[in-house]
Tab-separated table of C-alpha atoms in Angstrom:
chain	number	residue	atom	x	y	z
O	1479	MET	CA	-27.351	26.079	85.574
O	1480	GLN	CA	-25.076	27.871	83.113
O	1481	ARG	CA	-21.539	29.090	83.669
O	1482	GLU	CA	-20.243	31.972	81.532
O	1483	THR	CA	-16.663	33.031	80.940
O	1484	PRO	CA	-16.030	36.434	79.302
O	1485	ILE	CA	-13.767	36.571	76.282
O	1486	SER	CA	-12.652	39.786	74.612
O	1487	ASP	CA	-13.511	41.641	71.533
O	1488	PRO	CA	-14.832	41.770	67.985
O	1489	ALA	CA	-18.110	40.292	66.686
O	1490	PRO	CA	-18.222	36.976	64.795
O	1491	ALA	CA	-18.263	36.928	60.987
O	1492	ALA	CA	-20.686	34.969	58.739
O	1493	GLY	CA	-19.344	31.581	57.597
O	1494	LEU	CA	-16.310	29.667	58.831
O	1495	SER	CA	-12.812	29.770	57.385
O	1496	LYS	CA	-11.225	26.683	55.839
O	1497	ALA	CA	-8.693	26.531	58.641
O	1498	VAL	CA	-11.399	26.463	61.315
O	1499	THR	CA	-13.434	23.910	59.377
O	1500	ARG	CA	-10.361	21.674	59.009
O	1501	TRP	CA	-9.683	21.918	62.732
O	1502	LEU	CA	-13.287	21.015	63.533
O	1503	GLU	CA	-13.140	17.952	61.276
O	1504	LEU	CA	-9.941	16.737	62.891
O	1505	ALA	CA	-11.029	17.450	66.453
O	1506	TYR	CA	-14.702	16.494	66.393
O	1507	GLY	CA	-15.515	14.836	63.046
O	1508	SER	CA	-15.532	11.257	64.333
O	1509	GLY	CA	-15.922	11.936	68.044
O	1510	LEU	CA	-18.454	10.280	70.320
O	1511	TYR	CA	-20.002	13.609	71.390
O	1512	GLU	CA	-22.548	15.357	69.196
O	1513	ALA	CA	-20.956	18.550	67.873
O	1514	PHE	CA	-21.896	21.348	65.502
O	1515	ALA	CA	-20.707	24.886	64.824
O	1516	VAL	CA	-22.587	28.060	63.937
O	1517	ASP	CA	-21.447	31.292	62.369
O	1518	GLY	CA	-22.292	34.798	63.584
O	1519	SER	CA	-25.755	34.618	62.010
O	1520	ARG	CA	-26.512	31.400	63.915
O	1521	ARG	CA	-26.445	29.257	60.780
O	1522	ILE	CA	-24.948	25.801	61.153
O	1523	ARG	CA	-21.642	25.480	59.272
O	1524	PHE	CA	-20.245	22.215	60.663
O	1525	VAL	CA	-21.845	18.931	61.754
O	1526	ASN	CA	-20.112	15.765	62.927
O	1527	THR	CA	-21.262	12.177	62.369
O	1528	ALA	CA	-22.526	11.722	65.927
O	1529	LEU	CA	-24.966	14.631	65.537
O	1530	GLU	CA	-26.163	13.319	62.168
O	1531	LEU	CA	-27.003	10.001	63.788
O	1532	ALA	CA	-28.707	11.669	66.731
O	1533	CYS	CA	-30.842	13.889	64.478
O	1534	SER	CA	-31.469	11.158	61.901
O	1535	ARG	CA	-30.817	13.732	59.191
O	1536	LYS	CA	-28.281	13.991	56.418
O	1537	ARG	CA	-25.460	16.451	56.782
O	1538	GLU	CA	-26.479	18.387	53.670
O	1539	ASP	CA	-29.954	18.846	55.180
O	1540	ILE	CA	-28.438	20.501	58.246
O	1541	LEU	CA	-25.617	22.691	56.918
O	1542	GLY	CA	-26.574	26.293	56.198
O	1543	ARG	CA	-29.782	26.090	58.212
O	1544	ASP	CA	-30.622	28.294	61.191
O	1545	ILE	CA	-30.129	26.522	64.498
O	1546	ALA	CA	-33.836	26.952	65.277
O	1547	ASP	CA	-34.759	25.045	62.083
O	1548	ILE	CA	-32.901	21.989	63.294
O	1549	PHE	CA	-33.716	22.358	67.000
O	1550	PRO	CA	-37.228	23.872	67.120
O	1551	VAL	CA	-37.251	24.057	70.932
O	1552	TYR	CA	-34.099	26.170	70.897
O	1553	ARG	CA	-35.973	29.510	71.032
O	1554	ARG	CA	-38.107	28.303	73.910
O	1555	THR	CA	-35.181	27.627	76.244
O	1556	SER	CA	-32.965	29.849	78.337
O	1557	TRP	CA	-30.118	28.353	76.369
O	1558	ALA	CA	-31.067	30.603	73.429
O	1559	GLU	CA	-30.409	33.705	75.493
O	1560	HIS	CA	-27.035	32.401	76.583
O	1561	LEU	CA	-26.068	31.574	72.990
O	1562	ASP	CA	-27.123	35.027	71.755
O	1563	HIS	CA	-25.239	36.653	74.605
O	1564	ALA	CA	-22.175	34.471	73.994
O	1565	LEU	CA	-22.098	35.216	70.265
O	1566	ASN	CA	-22.378	38.943	70.891
O	1567	GLY	CA	-20.174	39.079	73.946
O	1568	ARG	CA	-17.712	36.302	73.055
O	1569	HIS	CA	-18.554	34.266	76.172
O	1570	SER	CA	-18.188	30.514	76.584
O	1571	PHE	CA	-20.676	28.607	78.730
O	1572	SER	CA	-21.972	25.119	79.584
O	1573	GLY	CA	-25.063	23.766	81.258
O	1574	SER	CA	-27.949	21.307	81.172
O	1575	CYS	CA	-30.803	21.741	78.722
O	1576	PHE	CA	-32.828	19.918	76.073
O	1577	LEU	CA	-32.361	20.950	72.430
O	1578	ASP	CA	-34.567	18.172	71.047
O	1579	PRO	CA	-38.039	17.061	72.221
O	1580	ALA	CA	-36.724	13.493	72.152
O	1581	ASP	CA	-33.991	14.321	74.643
O	1582	THR	CA	-34.334	12.432	77.915
O	1583	GLY	CA	-32.068	12.242	80.895
O	1584	ASN	CA	-29.333	14.762	81.544
O	1585	VAL	CA	-28.095	16.601	78.431
O	1586	THR	CA	-25.034	18.795	78.874
O	1587	VAL	CA	-24.486	21.515	76.261
O	1588	SER	CA	-21.181	23.364	76.026
O	1589	TYR	CA	-20.407	26.419	73.903
O	1590	ALA	CA	-17.038	27.893	72.988
O	1591	PRO	CA	-16.280	30.726	70.549
O	1592	LEU	CA	-14.302	29.962	67.400
O	1593	PRO	CA	-11.420	32.404	66.827
O	1594	GLY	CA	-11.017	33.912	63.360
O	1595	GLU	CA	-7.909	34.359	61.250
O	1596	MET	CA	-7.494	38.010	62.283
O	1597	PRO	CA	-6.198	38.647	65.811
O	1598	GLY	CA	-9.092	38.864	68.242
O	1599	ALA	CA	-11.704	38.019	65.589
O	1600	ILE	CA	-14.515	35.551	66.378
O	1601	GLU	CA	-16.027	33.499	63.503
O	1602	GLY	CA	-18.742	31.722	65.405
O	1603	GLY	CA	-19.268	29.155	68.085
O	1604	LEU	CA	-18.825	25.435	68.695
O	1605	ILE	CA	-21.654	23.605	70.475
O	1606	VAL	CA	-21.036	20.157	71.948
O	1607	ARG	CA	-23.863	18.038	73.336
O	1608	HIS	CA	-23.202	15.141	75.677
O	1609	ALA	CA	-26.324	13.204	76.581
O	1610	SER	CA	-26.557	10.774	79.475
O	1611	TYR	CA	-29.227	8.544	77.942
O	1612	GLY	CA	-29.072	5.744	80.459
O	1613	ARG	CA	-28.037	3.694	77.423
O	1614	ALA	CA	-25.502	3.944	74.643
O	1615	SER	CA	-25.683	7.053	72.475
O	1616	PRO	CA	-26.241	6.620	68.729
O	1617	MET	CA	-22.526	7.137	68.121
O	1618	GLU	CA	-21.617	4.652	70.830
O	1619	GLN	CA	-24.096	2.177	69.352
O	1620	LEU	CA	-22.425	2.667	65.988
O	1621	ARG	CA	-19.023	2.019	67.526
O	1622	GLU	CA	-20.346	-1.124	69.210
O	1623	THR	CA	-21.777	-2.302	65.886
O	1624	GLU	CA	-18.439	-1.672	64.184
O	1625	ASP	CA	-16.635	-3.595	66.921
O	1626	ARG	CA	-18.987	-6.546	66.486
O	1627	PHE	CA	-18.498	-6.419	62.725
O	1628	ARG	CA	-14.726	-6.443	63.053
O	1629	ALA	CA	-14.886	-9.388	65.454
O	1630	MET	CA	-17.053	-11.369	63.041
O	1631	ALA	CA	-14.979	-10.299	60.036
O	1632	ASN	CA	-11.735	-11.403	61.650
O	1633	SER	CA	-13.191	-14.836	62.421
O	1634	SER	CA	-14.478	-15.311	58.848
O	1635	PRO	CA	-12.640	-17.825	56.608
O	1636	VAL	CA	-13.240	-15.469	53.655
O	1637	LEU	CA	-10.938	-12.564	52.815
O	1638	LEU	CA	-12.859	-9.327	53.537
O	1639	TRP	CA	-12.093	-5.677	52.787
O	1640	MET	CA	-13.765	-2.281	53.101
O	1641	ALA	CA	-13.231	1.022	51.300
O	1642	GLY	CA	-14.377	4.559	52.058
O	1643	THR	CA	-16.043	7.204	49.918
O	1644	ASP	CA	-12.675	8.099	48.362
O	1645	SER	CA	-12.295	4.516	46.990
O	1646	LEU	CA	-9.284	3.850	49.241
O	1647	CYS	CA	-9.355	0.721	51.382
O	1648	THR	CA	-9.770	1.286	55.110
O	1649	PHE	CA	-10.065	-2.235	56.512
O	1650	PHE	CA	-8.909	-5.803	55.840
O	1651	ASN	CA	-9.894	-8.694	58.067
O	1652	GLN	CA	-7.381	-10.940	59.772
O	1653	THR	CA	-7.910	-13.665	57.174
O	1654	TRP	CA	-6.708	-11.291	54.446
O	1655	LEU	CA	-3.725	-10.150	56.500
O	1656	THR	CA	-2.767	-13.761	57.288
O	1657	PHE	CA	-3.112	-14.709	53.614
O	1658	THR	CA	-0.880	-11.870	52.386
O	1659	GLY	CA	1.453	-11.848	55.385
O	1660	ARG	CA	1.201	-8.051	55.571
O	1661	SER	CA	0.013	-5.582	58.210
O	1662	MET	CA	-3.098	-3.404	58.164
O	1663	ASP	CA	-0.977	-0.287	57.602
O	1664	GLU	CA	0.722	-1.908	54.611
O	1665	GLU	CA	-2.563	-2.916	52.977
O	1666	THR	CA	-4.797	0.115	53.574
O	1667	GLY	CA	-5.130	2.860	50.996
O	1668	MET	CA	-3.798	1.343	47.772
O	1669	GLY	CA	-1.219	-0.828	49.533
O	1670	TRP	CA	-3.166	-4.001	48.687
O	1671	ALA	CA	-2.379	-3.426	44.991
O	1672	GLU	CA	1.283	-4.243	45.679
O	1673	GLY	CA	0.266	-7.902	46.036
O	1674	VAL	CA	-1.664	-8.111	42.760
O	1675	HIS	CA	0.113	-9.792	39.848
O	1676	PRO	CA	1.541	-7.121	37.494
O	1677	GLU	CA	-0.310	-8.632	34.523
O	1678	ASP	CA	-3.658	-8.314	36.339
O	1679	LEU	CA	-3.190	-5.008	38.157
O	1680	GLN	CA	-4.437	-2.567	35.509
O	1681	SER	CA	-7.601	-4.489	34.663
O	1682	CYS	CA	-8.197	-5.039	38.379
O	1683	VAL	CA	-7.991	-1.323	39.199
O	1684	ASP	CA	-10.029	-0.374	36.104
O	1685	THR	CA	-12.823	-2.791	37.018
O	1686	TYR	CA	-12.928	-1.535	40.599
O	1687	MET	CA	-12.930	2.167	39.700
O	1688	GLU	CA	-15.543	1.754	36.962
O	1689	ALA	CA	-17.886	0.028	39.421
O	1690	PHE	CA	-17.035	2.501	42.198
O	1691	ASN	CA	-17.871	5.535	40.075
O	1692	ALA	CA	-21.138	3.914	38.960
O	1693	ARG	CA	-21.970	2.730	42.507
O	1694	LYS	CA	-22.638	-0.784	41.263
O	1695	GLU	CA	-21.661	-4.305	42.255
O	1696	PHE	CA	-18.617	-5.853	40.571
O	1697	ARG	CA	-16.955	-9.231	40.291
O	1698	MET	CA	-13.437	-9.831	39.045
O	1699	THR	CA	-10.651	-12.396	39.126
O	1700	TYR	CA	-6.974	-11.668	39.587
O	1701	ARG	CA	-3.833	-13.228	41.020
O	1702	LEU	CA	-2.875	-12.174	44.551
O	1703	ARG	CA	0.493	-12.946	46.142
O	1704	ARG	CA	0.245	-15.200	49.163
O	1705	HIS	CA	2.561	-14.883	52.179
O	1706	ASP	CA	4.805	-17.634	50.737
O	1707	GLY	CA	5.277	-15.729	47.464
O	1708	GLU	CA	2.936	-17.900	45.390
O	1709	PHE	CA	0.300	-16.110	43.328
O	1710	ARG	CA	-3.191	-17.480	43.869
O	1711	TRP	CA	-6.292	-16.860	41.768
O	1712	ILE	CA	-8.844	-14.757	43.662
O	1713	LEU	CA	-12.538	-14.179	42.930
O	1714	ASP	CA	-13.294	-10.715	44.339
O	1715	THR	CA	-16.895	-9.502	44.733
O	1716	GLY	CA	-17.615	-5.951	45.896
O	1717	VAL	CA	-20.860	-4.134	46.674
O	1718	PRO	CA	-21.534	-0.489	47.616
O	1719	ARG	CA	-22.378	0.333	51.253
O	1720	TYR	CA	-25.074	2.780	52.297
O	1721	SER	CA	-26.167	4.241	55.627
O	1722	PRO	CA	-29.750	3.803	56.897
O	1723	ARG	CA	-30.416	7.269	55.442
O	1724	GLY	CA	-29.198	6.208	52.006
O	1725	GLU	CA	-25.801	7.922	52.124
O	1726	PHE	CA	-23.007	6.243	50.176
O	1727	LEU	CA	-20.369	5.017	52.626
O	1728	GLY	CA	-17.981	3.173	50.322
O	1729	TYR	CA	-17.592	-0.490	49.396
O	1730	ILE	CA	-17.333	-3.849	51.111
O	1731	GLY	CA	-15.955	-6.922	49.389
O	1732	SER	CA	-15.197	-10.589	49.864
O	1733	CYS	CA	-12.542	-12.715	48.191
O	1734	VAL	CA	-12.315	-16.465	47.657
O	1735	ASP	CA	-9.277	-18.468	46.566
O	1736	ILE	CA	-10.341	-20.213	43.326
O	1737	SER	CA	-6.924	-21.471	42.228
O	1738	GLU	CA	-7.978	-25.139	42.237
O	1739	ARG	CA	-11.041	-24.333	40.133
O	1740	MET	CA	-8.976	-22.289	37.677
O	1741	GLU	CA	-6.450	-25.116	37.364
O	1742	ALA	CA	-9.264	-27.612	36.719
O	1743	GLU	CA	-10.811	-25.320	34.096
O	1744	THR	CA	-7.442	-24.861	32.409
O	1745	ALA	CA	-6.856	-28.618	32.341
O	1746	LEU	CA	-10.354	-29.180	30.942
O	1747	HIS	CA	-9.814	-26.511	28.281
O	1748	GLU	CA	-6.519	-28.084	27.243
O	1749	THR	CA	-8.160	-31.525	27.082
O	1750	LEU	CA	-10.990	-30.185	24.931
O	1751	GLU	CA	-8.490	-28.497	22.632
O	1752	ARG	CA	-6.540	-31.743	22.228
O	1753	LEU	CA	-9.778	-33.619	21.577
O	1754	SER	CA	-10.846	-31.026	19.020
O	1755	ARG	CA	-7.497	-31.270	17.239
O	1756	SER	CA	-7.730	-35.059	17.297
O	1757	ASN	CA	-11.243	-34.996	15.846
O	1758	THR	CA	-10.200	-32.531	13.166
O	1759	GLU	CA	-7.207	-34.653	12.202
O	1760	LEU	CA	-9.354	-37.791	12.184
O	1761	GLU	CA	-11.975	-36.177	9.972
O	1762	ARG	CA	-9.285	-34.818	7.661
O	1763	PHE	CA	-7.793	-38.297	7.445
O	1764	ALA	CA	-11.221	-39.786	6.708
O	1765	TYR	CA	-11.781	-37.248	3.943
O	1766	VAL	CA	-8.360	-37.770	2.368
O	1767	ALA	CA	-8.546	-41.552	2.710
O	1768	SER	CA	-12.027	-41.650	1.225
O	1769	HIS	CA	-10.968	-39.415	-1.631
O	1770	ASP	CA	-7.872	-41.516	-2.361
O	1771	LEU	CA	-9.904	-44.744	-2.275
O	1772	GLN	CA	-12.177	-43.620	-5.075
O	1773	GLU	CA	-9.707	-44.232	-7.883
O	1774	PRO	CA	-8.791	-47.869	-7.064
O	1775	LEU	CA	-12.430	-48.608	-6.255
O	1776	LEU	CA	-13.469	-47.177	-9.601
O	1777	LYS	CA	-11.055	-49.579	-11.316
O	1778	VAL	CA	-12.387	-52.566	-9.376
O	1779	SER	CA	-15.960	-51.597	-10.181
O	1780	SER	CA	-15.242	-50.862	-13.840
O	1781	PHE	CA	-13.273	-54.040	-14.515
O	1782	SER	CA	-15.832	-56.208	-12.703
O	1783	ASP	CA	-18.581	-54.659	-14.860
O	1784	LEU	CA	-16.513	-55.326	-18.017
O	1785	LEU	CA	-15.844	-58.872	-16.882
O	1786	SER	CA	-19.560	-59.446	-16.326
O	1787	THR	CA	-20.498	-57.908	-19.686
O	1788	ASP	CA	-17.837	-59.601	-21.837
O	1789	TYR	CA	-17.428	-62.958	-20.127
O	1790	GLY	CA	-20.486	-63.357	-17.906
O	1791	LYS	CA	-22.159	-65.872	-20.218
O	1792	THR	CA	-19.064	-68.059	-20.375
O	1793	LEU	CA	-18.607	-68.244	-16.589
O	1794	ASP	CA	-20.052	-71.073	-14.571
O	1795	GLU	CA	-22.562	-70.414	-11.774
O	1796	GLU	CA	-19.955	-70.299	-9.014
O	1797	ALA	CA	-17.781	-67.799	-10.926
O	1798	ARG	CA	-20.784	-65.581	-11.627
O	1799	SER	CA	-21.601	-65.681	-7.885
O	1800	TYR	CA	-18.086	-64.491	-7.082
O	1801	LEU	CA	-18.390	-61.717	-9.646
O	1802	GLU	CA	-21.737	-60.557	-8.230
O	1803	ARG	CA	-20.229	-60.427	-4.733
O	1804	ILE	CA	-17.393	-58.256	-6.055
O	1805	GLN	CA	-19.875	-55.886	-7.687
O	1806	GLN	CA	-22.070	-55.689	-4.559
O	1807	ALA	CA	-19.044	-55.073	-2.352
O	1808	SER	CA	-17.856	-52.347	-4.722
O	1809	LYS	CA	-21.293	-50.731	-4.600
O	1810	ARG	CA	-21.344	-50.769	-0.777
O	1811	MET	CA	-17.807	-49.402	-0.702
O	1812	ARG	CA	-18.829	-46.623	-3.066
O	1813	THR	CA	-21.766	-45.748	-0.788
O	1814	LEU	CA	-19.517	-45.759	2.275
O	1815	ILE	CA	-16.945	-43.484	0.624
O	1816	ASP	CA	-19.637	-41.067	-0.567
O	1817	ASP	CA	-21.145	-40.943	2.935
O	1818	LEU	CA	-17.749	-40.407	4.548
O	1819	LEU	CA	-17.062	-37.520	2.209
O	1820	ALA	CA	-20.513	-36.082	2.904
O	1821	TYR	CA	-19.963	-36.375	6.662
O	1822	SER	CA	-16.583	-34.639	6.424
O	1823	ARG	CA	-18.012	-31.863	4.264
O	1824	VAL	CA	-20.817	-31.222	6.756
O	1825	ARG	CA	-18.243	-31.012	9.571
O	1826	ASN	CA	-15.725	-28.803	7.794
O	1827	THR	CA	-17.862	-26.620	5.530
O	1828	ALA	CA	-18.996	-23.316	7.002
O	1829	CYS	CA	-22.743	-22.796	7.377
O	1830	VAL	CA	-24.002	-20.122	4.966
O	1831	LYS	CA	-27.192	-19.075	6.725
O	1832	GLU	CA	-30.123	-17.401	5.037
O	1833	ALA	CA	-33.903	-17.442	5.275
O	1834	VAL	CA	-34.937	-20.933	4.119
O	1835	ASP	CA	-38.575	-21.857	3.456
O	1836	MET	CA	-38.892	-25.408	4.770
O	1837	GLY	CA	-41.994	-25.883	2.627
O	1838	ASP	CA	-39.853	-25.373	-0.478
O	1839	VAL	CA	-37.161	-27.695	0.882
O	1840	VAL	CA	-39.698	-30.482	1.514
O	1841	ALA	CA	-41.117	-30.065	-1.997
O	1842	GLU	CA	-37.626	-30.423	-3.524
O	1843	VAL	CA	-36.846	-33.505	-1.426
O	1844	LEU	CA	-40.119	-35.207	-2.374
O	1845	SER	CA	-39.467	-34.413	-6.021
O	1846	ASP	CA	-36.074	-36.144	-5.797
O	1847	LEU	CA	-37.656	-39.175	-4.096
O	1848	ASP	CA	-40.697	-39.323	-6.366
O	1849	VAL	CA	-39.626	-42.527	-8.169
O	1850	ARG	CA	-38.943	-44.321	-4.886
O	1851	ILE	CA	-42.297	-43.139	-3.482
O	1852	GLN	CA	-44.120	-44.478	-6.537
O	1853	GLN	CA	-42.265	-47.817	-6.421
O	1854	LEU	CA	-43.256	-48.379	-2.789
O	1855	GLY	CA	-46.797	-47.041	-3.159
O	1856	ALA	CA	-46.014	-44.705	-0.280
O	1857	THR	CA	-48.097	-41.757	0.919
O	1858	VAL	CA	-46.432	-38.595	2.189
O	1859	HIS	CA	-48.565	-36.034	4.044
O	1860	VAL	CA	-47.115	-32.527	4.320
O	1861	ALA	CA	-48.810	-30.068	6.657
O	1862	LYS	CA	-49.311	-26.437	5.790
O	1863	GLY	CA	-47.467	-23.705	7.616
O	1864	LEU	CA	-43.944	-25.122	7.693
O	1865	PRO	CA	-41.659	-22.471	9.205
O	1866	LEU	CA	-39.077	-20.181	7.736
O	1867	ILE	CA	-35.674	-21.199	9.123
O	1868	GLU	CA	-32.420	-19.268	9.369
O	1869	GLY	CA	-30.017	-21.865	8.035
O	1870	ASP	CA	-27.931	-23.357	5.261
O	1871	ALA	CA	-30.290	-24.402	2.450
O	1872	VAL	CA	-28.013	-27.193	1.170
O	1873	GLN	CA	-27.535	-28.741	4.607
O	1874	LEU	CA	-31.224	-28.473	5.523
O	1875	ARG	CA	-32.152	-30.224	2.299
O	1876	GLN	CA	-29.621	-32.971	3.062
O	1877	LEU	CA	-31.105	-33.297	6.560
O	1878	LEU	CA	-34.665	-33.827	5.329
O	1879	GLN	CA	-33.522	-36.050	2.452
O	1880	ASN	CA	-31.877	-38.450	4.914
O	1881	LEU	CA	-34.826	-38.513	7.319
O	1882	VAL	CA	-37.495	-39.014	4.643
O	1883	SER	CA	-35.354	-41.628	2.851
O	1884	ASN	CA	-35.043	-43.586	6.098
O	1885	ALA	CA	-38.806	-43.349	6.646
O	1886	LEU	CA	-39.353	-44.908	3.214
O	1887	LYS	CA	-36.534	-47.430	3.483
O	1888	PHE	CA	-37.373	-48.990	6.846
O	1889	HIS	CA	-41.007	-49.900	6.145
O	1890	ARG	CA	-42.723	-53.017	7.420
O	1891	PRO	CA	-42.986	-55.914	4.960
O	1892	GLY	CA	-46.366	-55.914	3.247
O	1893	VAL	CA	-47.287	-52.476	4.651
O	1894	LYS	CA	-47.157	-49.429	2.406
O	1895	PRO	CA	-45.147	-46.587	3.923
O	1896	VAL	CA	-47.027	-43.563	5.276
O	1897	VAL	CA	-44.948	-40.489	6.154
O	1898	HIS	CA	-46.151	-37.317	7.910
O	1899	ILE	CA	-44.172	-34.060	7.739
O	1900	GLY	CA	-45.268	-31.058	9.783
O	1901	ALA	CA	-44.343	-28.342	12.272
O	1902	VAL	CA	-45.016	-28.515	16.009
O	1903	ASN	CA	-44.296	-26.366	19.052
O	1904	SER	CA	-40.720	-26.913	20.244
O	1905	GLY	CA	-41.304	-25.477	23.706
O	1906	THR	CA	-39.290	-22.283	23.119
O	1907	GLY	CA	-40.114	-19.099	21.266
O	1908	ALA	CA	-36.798	-19.051	19.412
O	1909	THR	CA	-37.186	-22.428	17.663
O	1910	ARG	CA	-39.789	-24.479	15.858
O	1911	ALA	CA	-39.735	-28.257	15.490
O	1912	ILE	CA	-40.086	-30.139	12.212
O	1913	LEU	CA	-41.751	-33.536	12.687
O	1914	ILE	CA	-41.082	-36.520	10.387
O	1915	ALA	CA	-43.196	-39.534	11.408
O	1916	ASP	CA	-43.599	-42.928	9.718
O	1917	ASN	CA	-45.378	-46.259	10.201
O	1918	GLY	CA	-42.234	-48.315	9.703
O	1919	ILE	CA	-40.518	-51.065	11.644
O	1920	GLY	CA	-39.546	-48.781	14.546
O	1921	ILE	CA	-36.396	-48.626	16.668
O	1922	ASP	CA	-35.717	-50.392	19.947
O	1923	ALA	CA	-35.547	-47.788	22.743
O	1924	ARG	CA	-32.254	-49.315	23.912
O	1925	PHE	CA	-30.558	-47.920	20.806
O	1926	PHE	CA	-31.892	-44.341	20.878
O	1927	ASP	CA	-28.531	-42.995	22.079
O	1928	GLN	CA	-26.574	-44.954	19.455
O	1929	ILE	CA	-28.428	-44.284	16.219
O	1930	PHE	CA	-26.764	-40.890	15.705
O	1931	GLU	CA	-23.246	-42.353	15.913
O	1932	PRO	CA	-21.343	-42.914	12.636
O	1933	PHE	CA	-21.507	-46.437	11.154
O	1934	LYS	CA	-24.182	-47.580	13.611
O	1935	ARG	CA	-26.511	-49.902	11.680
O	1936	LEU	CA	-29.357	-51.685	13.470
O	1937	HIS	CA	-30.890	-53.502	10.488
O	1938	SER	CA	-27.873	-54.571	8.432
O	1939	ARG	CA	-29.232	-57.961	7.370
O	1940	GLU	CA	-32.779	-57.008	6.455
O	1941	TYR	CA	-31.729	-53.690	4.867
O	1942	PRO	CA	-28.204	-54.100	3.480
O	1943	GLU	CA	-28.073	-50.780	1.606
O	1944	GLY	CA	-26.579	-47.823	3.460
O	1945	SER	CA	-23.472	-47.221	5.548
O	1946	GLY	CA	-25.036	-46.281	8.890
O	1947	ILE	CA	-23.803	-42.716	8.639
O	1948	GLY	CA	-26.970	-40.944	7.506
O	1949	LEU	CA	-28.288	-40.087	10.978
O	1950	ALA	CA	-24.796	-39.009	12.069
O	1951	ILE	CA	-24.900	-36.488	9.220
O	1952	CYS	CA	-28.337	-35.362	10.426
O	1953	ARG	CA	-27.022	-34.794	13.952
O	1954	ARG	CA	-24.058	-32.835	12.600
O	1955	ILE	CA	-26.299	-30.586	10.487
O	1956	VAL	CA	-28.603	-29.911	13.434
O	1957	ASP	CA	-25.590	-29.061	15.627
O	1958	ASN	CA	-24.356	-26.664	12.942
O	1959	HIS	CA	-27.662	-24.819	13.290
O	1960	ASP	CA	-27.641	-24.744	17.122
O	1961	GLY	CA	-30.699	-26.972	17.143
O	1962	ARG	CA	-31.579	-30.360	18.540
O	1963	ILE	CA	-32.858	-33.665	17.171
O	1964	GLU	CA	-34.879	-36.208	19.155
O	1965	VAL	CA	-36.358	-39.608	18.362
O	1966	LYS	CA	-39.477	-41.407	19.580
O	1967	SER	CA	-40.166	-44.906	18.340
O	1968	GLU	CA	-41.946	-48.162	19.045
O	1969	LEU	CA	-41.086	-51.482	17.436
O	1970	GLY	CA	-43.686	-52.516	14.893
O	1971	VAL	CA	-45.500	-49.161	15.117
O	1972	GLY	CA	-43.247	-46.469	13.667
O	1973	THR	CA	-40.749	-43.695	14.358
O	1974	GLU	CA	-40.905	-39.933	14.900
O	1975	PHE	CA	-37.952	-37.584	14.461
O	1976	LEU	CA	-38.312	-34.123	15.991
O	1977	VAL	CA	-35.882	-31.489	14.689
O	1978	ALA	CA	-35.894	-28.100	16.493
O	1979	LEU	CA	-34.304	-25.266	14.504
O	1980	PRO	CA	-34.131	-21.444	14.808
O	1981	ILE	CA	-37.365	-20.027	13.443
O	1982	GLY	CA	-38.325	-16.955	11.465
O	1983	ARG	CA	-42.046	-16.982	10.630
O	1984	PRO	CA	-44.522	-19.631	9.380
O	1985	THR	CA	-45.136	-19.931	5.665
O	1986	GLU	CA	-47.475	-21.896	3.436
O	1987	SER	CA	-46.220	-25.297	2.292
O	1988	CYS	CA	-47.097	-27.887	-0.334
O	1989	GLU	CA	-50.011	-30.318	-0.056
O	1990	SER	CA	-49.909	-34.094	0.503
O	1991	VAL	CA	-48.434	-36.191	-2.285
């Protein structure tokens, strides 16, 4: 049954004024009842959230459409006659009817004319639907969901916040409010920014707004003032929110206090800086000390050689033994100083990287070692297709020189050295591994982690030459090239060194020698 109330005068105009639209938003925008407004031509000009949810349609899909397009059964009900009569005669009415085929239960529809800006003018009509579903309406369900969310959010140990489509914050959970010691009214909008450290505020706002405008997730750190006045480091992660229909609703974010982690990272960084300075000073000292030792050592070596040449025949056997020990010690000291200087240069000299053909490098190294190879009767096999490496040619040559020299030096007594040099798959597309394998005495697996340390010598008695710094230089060179070096060895069988370096393309190399 419908009830009509006559209202006087002029016909409604098309469209709704800004003033009427503002009033509708304030009065019905977030209400529980489903509400919409039509102009004089029966086109829908206002829709509230409750009606959107009930229709499962976006607001932009509804606005501007004829009422019959949205409610197809409208023309087939007596309600259509009452609406036409009300729009023409300025009547209000209410009654029970179904506007949607999905409507069940008792649906009450009320209509009231919307006054225009001119006295007595009518712009259109407001229609309010209140359905008794026997269950919660979509809007009521939404409210219940929001209530549950707020209850869970307030019990969360994490700081939570929400923002609307205008980027302003609309909600903070109780954990946030307890942390800051401020009220919801103080924090909403941009009030939360008052607690951000002044040095972090601009970057914080910039990061948020950049992500907000792009509708993308963001993560940022900043200092937030706690209720006791102490600034704490916060990790803030925000993600955009969307409705089931894909409408952007704003952002939701969570914050975690990471002050302890930041303090630990700062302490670690400071420790690493001190260690780096200490290493630099130590290496500088080693370089200077080694350089300064050369002159007195040169005198010792020179005078011992003169003594041996001029007076060696006149010395007895014991004196000649002493003189030989002096000369051998001078030679070892010279080797140690040269290696120390080489190690310092590798550490402190910048890498000048270029395309280096490892086939050419191997050929140069074998040419330098040719006399030693002939003396030992050694065989060196070099595979074709050694790679092109982006690296420092001088350092790469020094790397291979040390590894091949060791392969020749540490051979088994009575067994001629055999050395294989080739390229193998390193396991990654960005690098290629150079393999240097020998049939020498091998290395005990217990010492694999020690052989790359400076001055670590495992065979000092049997092989007195060398300072134990060669493999340390190799490790340093490989580190300079962002590569890796690995060793595989078995006592009495031989050793393999695998050096993975950044790769360009394979190239032809020299043959076996």
